[in-house]
Amino acid sequence: MTLSSLSRANTASTLIRISAVLYLVYYYLNWGGSASFNVALATCIALGILLLLALFIRQGHKWAKWVLLGLLLLTITPDVVNLPATFKTNIIAGCIAIVIDVLQISALVLLFKKDKERPAAEDTGAL
């Protein structure tokens, strides 16, 4: 069974929204009440961007997948570099960081997956 492009977009949007919720949990586990204003502001901006992208993807905007790809490329390297330190301080936060990245990569795969071409219907009509 193949998914239509609309249902793939809806699924990708849902995956992005789930990753946004997990990002809130990750923020709480890492910094909780001890976060600086800058970290809290950056987290709010990141959540806002993720939720807006999820909305635009659900509405069918094709450019949103490219923005998501660019943002993921910018953030995946620091995530991987900081992962050992995250695991040292909080194992659950490290696992959540991995799940967030996997959800976002899965959403991108769904968005960039091409539709399979349907075979041409044979003419059964008489001349």
CSV table of C-alpha atoms in Angstrom, one decimal:
chain,number,residue,atom,x,y,z
A,1,MET,CA,0.0,0.0,0.0
A,2,THR,CA,1.4,3.4,-1.0
A,3,LEU,CA,0.5,6.6,0.7
A,4,SER,CA,-0.7,9.5,-1.4
A,5,SER,CA,1.3,12.7,-1.3
A,6,LEU,CA,-1.4,14.4,0.9
A,7,SER,CA,-1.3,11.6,3.5
A,8,ARG,CA,2.5,11.6,3.5
A,9,ALA,CA,2.4,15.4,4.1
A,10,ASN,CA,-0.1,15.0,6.9
A,11,THR,CA,2.0,12.2,8.5
A,12,ALA,CA,5.2,14.3,8.1
A,13,SER,CA,3.4,17.2,9.7
A,14,THR,CA,2.4,15.0,12.6
A,15,LEU,CA,5.9,13.7,13.1
A,16,ILE,CA,7.2,17.3,13.2
A,17,ARG,CA,4.7,18.3,15.8
A,18,ILE,CA,5.6,15.2,17.9
A,19,SER,CA,9.2,16.2,17.7
A,20,ALA,CA,8.3,19.8,18.9
A,21,VAL,CA,6.6,18.3,21.9
A,22,LEU,CA,9.6,16.1,22.6
A,23,TYR,CA,11.8,19.2,22.2
A,24,LEU,CA,10.0,20.8,25.1
A,25,VAL,CA,10.6,17.7,27.2
A,26,TYR,CA,14.3,17.7,26.2
A,27,TYR,CA,14.5,21.4,27.2
A,28,TYR,CA,13.0,20.7,30.6
A,29,LEU,CA,15.3,17.7,31.2
A,30,ASN,CA,18.5,19.6,30.2
A,31,TRP,CA,17.9,23.0,31.7
A,32,GLY,CA,14.7,23.0,33.6
A,33,GLY,CA,14.5,26.2,35.7
A,34,SER,CA,18.2,27.0,35.4
A,35,ALA,CA,18.2,28.0,31.7
A,36,SER,CA,19.3,31.5,30.8
A,37,PHE,CA,17.0,33.9,29.0
A,38,ASN,CA,18.8,33.3,25.8
A,39,VAL,CA,18.4,29.5,25.9
A,40,ALA,CA,14.7,29.9,26.7
A,41,LEU,CA,14.2,32.4,23.9
A,42,ALA,CA,16.1,30.1,21.4
A,43,THR,CA,13.9,27.2,22.5
A,44,CYS,CA,10.7,29.2,21.9
A,45,ILE,CA,11.9,30.4,18.5
A,46,ALA,CA,12.8,26.8,17.5
A,47,LEU,CA,9.4,25.5,18.7
A,48,GLY,CA,7.7,28.3,16.8
A,49,ILE,CA,9.6,27.5,13.6
A,50,LEU,CA,8.9,23.7,13.9
A,51,LEU,CA,5.2,24.3,14.5
A,52,LEU,CA,4.9,26.8,11.6
A,53,LEU,CA,6.7,24.4,9.3
A,54,ALA,CA,4.3,21.6,10.3
A,55,LEU,CA,1.4,23.9,9.5
A,56,PHE,CA,2.7,24.9,6.1
A,57,ILE,CA,3.5,21.2,5.3
A,58,ARG,CA,0.0,20.2,6.2
A,59,GLN,CA,-1.4,22.9,4.0
A,60,GLY,CA,0.7,21.6,1.0
A,61,HIS,CA,3.4,24.2,0.7
A,62,LYS,CA,6.3,22.6,-1.2
A,63,TRP,CA,8.9,25.1,0.0
A,64,ALA,CA,8.5,24.1,3.6
A,65,LYS,CA,10.2,20.8,3.1
A,66,TRP,CA,13.3,22.6,1.8
A,67,VAL,CA,13.3,24.9,4.8
A,68,LEU,CA,13.0,21.8,7.1
A,69,LEU,CA,15.9,20.2,5.2
A,70,GLY,CA,18.1,23.3,5.6
A,71,LEU,CA,17.3,23.6,9.3
A,72,LEU,CA,18.0,19.9,9.9
A,73,LEU,CA,21.3,20.2,8.1
A,74,LEU,CA,22.3,23.1,10.3
A,75,THR,CA,21.3,21.5,13.5
A,76,ILE,CA,22.2,17.8,13.0
A,77,THR,CA,26.0,18.4,13.4
A,78,PRO,CA,25.8,20.2,16.7
A,79,ASP,CA,23.3,17.6,18.0
A,80,VAL,CA,25.7,14.8,17.1
A,81,VAL,CA,28.7,16.6,18.6
A,82,ASN,CA,26.8,17.4,21.9
A,83,LEU,CA,25.3,13.9,22.2
A,84,PRO,CA,28.0,12.4,24.4
A,85,ALA,CA,27.8,15.3,26.8
A,86,THR,CA,24.0,15.0,26.8
A,87,PHE,CA,24.2,11.3,27.6
A,88,LYS,CA,26.7,12.0,30.5
A,89,THR,CA,24.3,14.5,32.1
A,90,ASN,CA,21.0,12.9,31.4
A,91,ILE,CA,20.5,9.6,29.6
A,92,ILE,CA,16.8,10.2,29.0
A,93,ALA,CA,17.5,13.6,27.4
A,94,GLY,CA,20.1,11.9,25.1
A,95,CYS,CA,17.6,9.3,24.0
A,96,ILE,CA,15.0,12.0,23.4
A,97,ALA,CA,17.5,14.0,21.3
A,98,ILE,CA,18.0,11.0,19.1
A,99,VAL,CA,14.3,10.4,18.8
A,100,ILE,CA,13.7,14.0,17.8
A,101,ASP,CA,16.3,13.8,15.0
A,102,VAL,CA,14.9,10.4,13.8
A,103,LEU,CA,11.4,11.9,13.7
A,104,GLN,CA,12.5,14.9,11.7
A,105,ILE,CA,14.5,12.8,9.3
A,106,SER,CA,11.5,10.5,8.8
A,107,ALA,CA,9.4,13.5,8.0
A,108,LEU,CA,11.9,14.6,5.4
A,109,VAL,CA,12.0,11.2,3.8
A,110,LEU,CA,8.2,11.2,3.6
A,111,LEU,CA,8.2,14.7,2.0
A,112,PHE,CA,10.8,13.9,-0.6
A,113,LYS,CA,9.5,10.5,-1.5
A,114,LYS,CA,8.2,10.5,-5.1
A,115,ASP,CA,4.8,9.2,-6.1
A,116,LYS,CA,4.8,6.0,-7.9
A,117,GLU,CA,3.4,6.3,-11.4
A,118,ARG,CA,0.2,4.4,-12.0
A,119,PRO,CA,0.2,2.3,-15.1
A,120,ALA,CA,-1.7,3.8,-18.0
A,121,ALA,CA,-5.3,2.5,-18.1
A,122,GLU,CA,-5.9,0.3,-21.1
A,123,ASP,CA,-8.5,1.4,-23.6
A,124,THR,CA,-11.3,-1.0,-23.5
A,125,GLY,CA,-13.7,1.0,-25.6
A,126,ALA,CA,-14.7,0.1,-29.1
A,127,LEU,CA,-13.8,2.2,-32.1
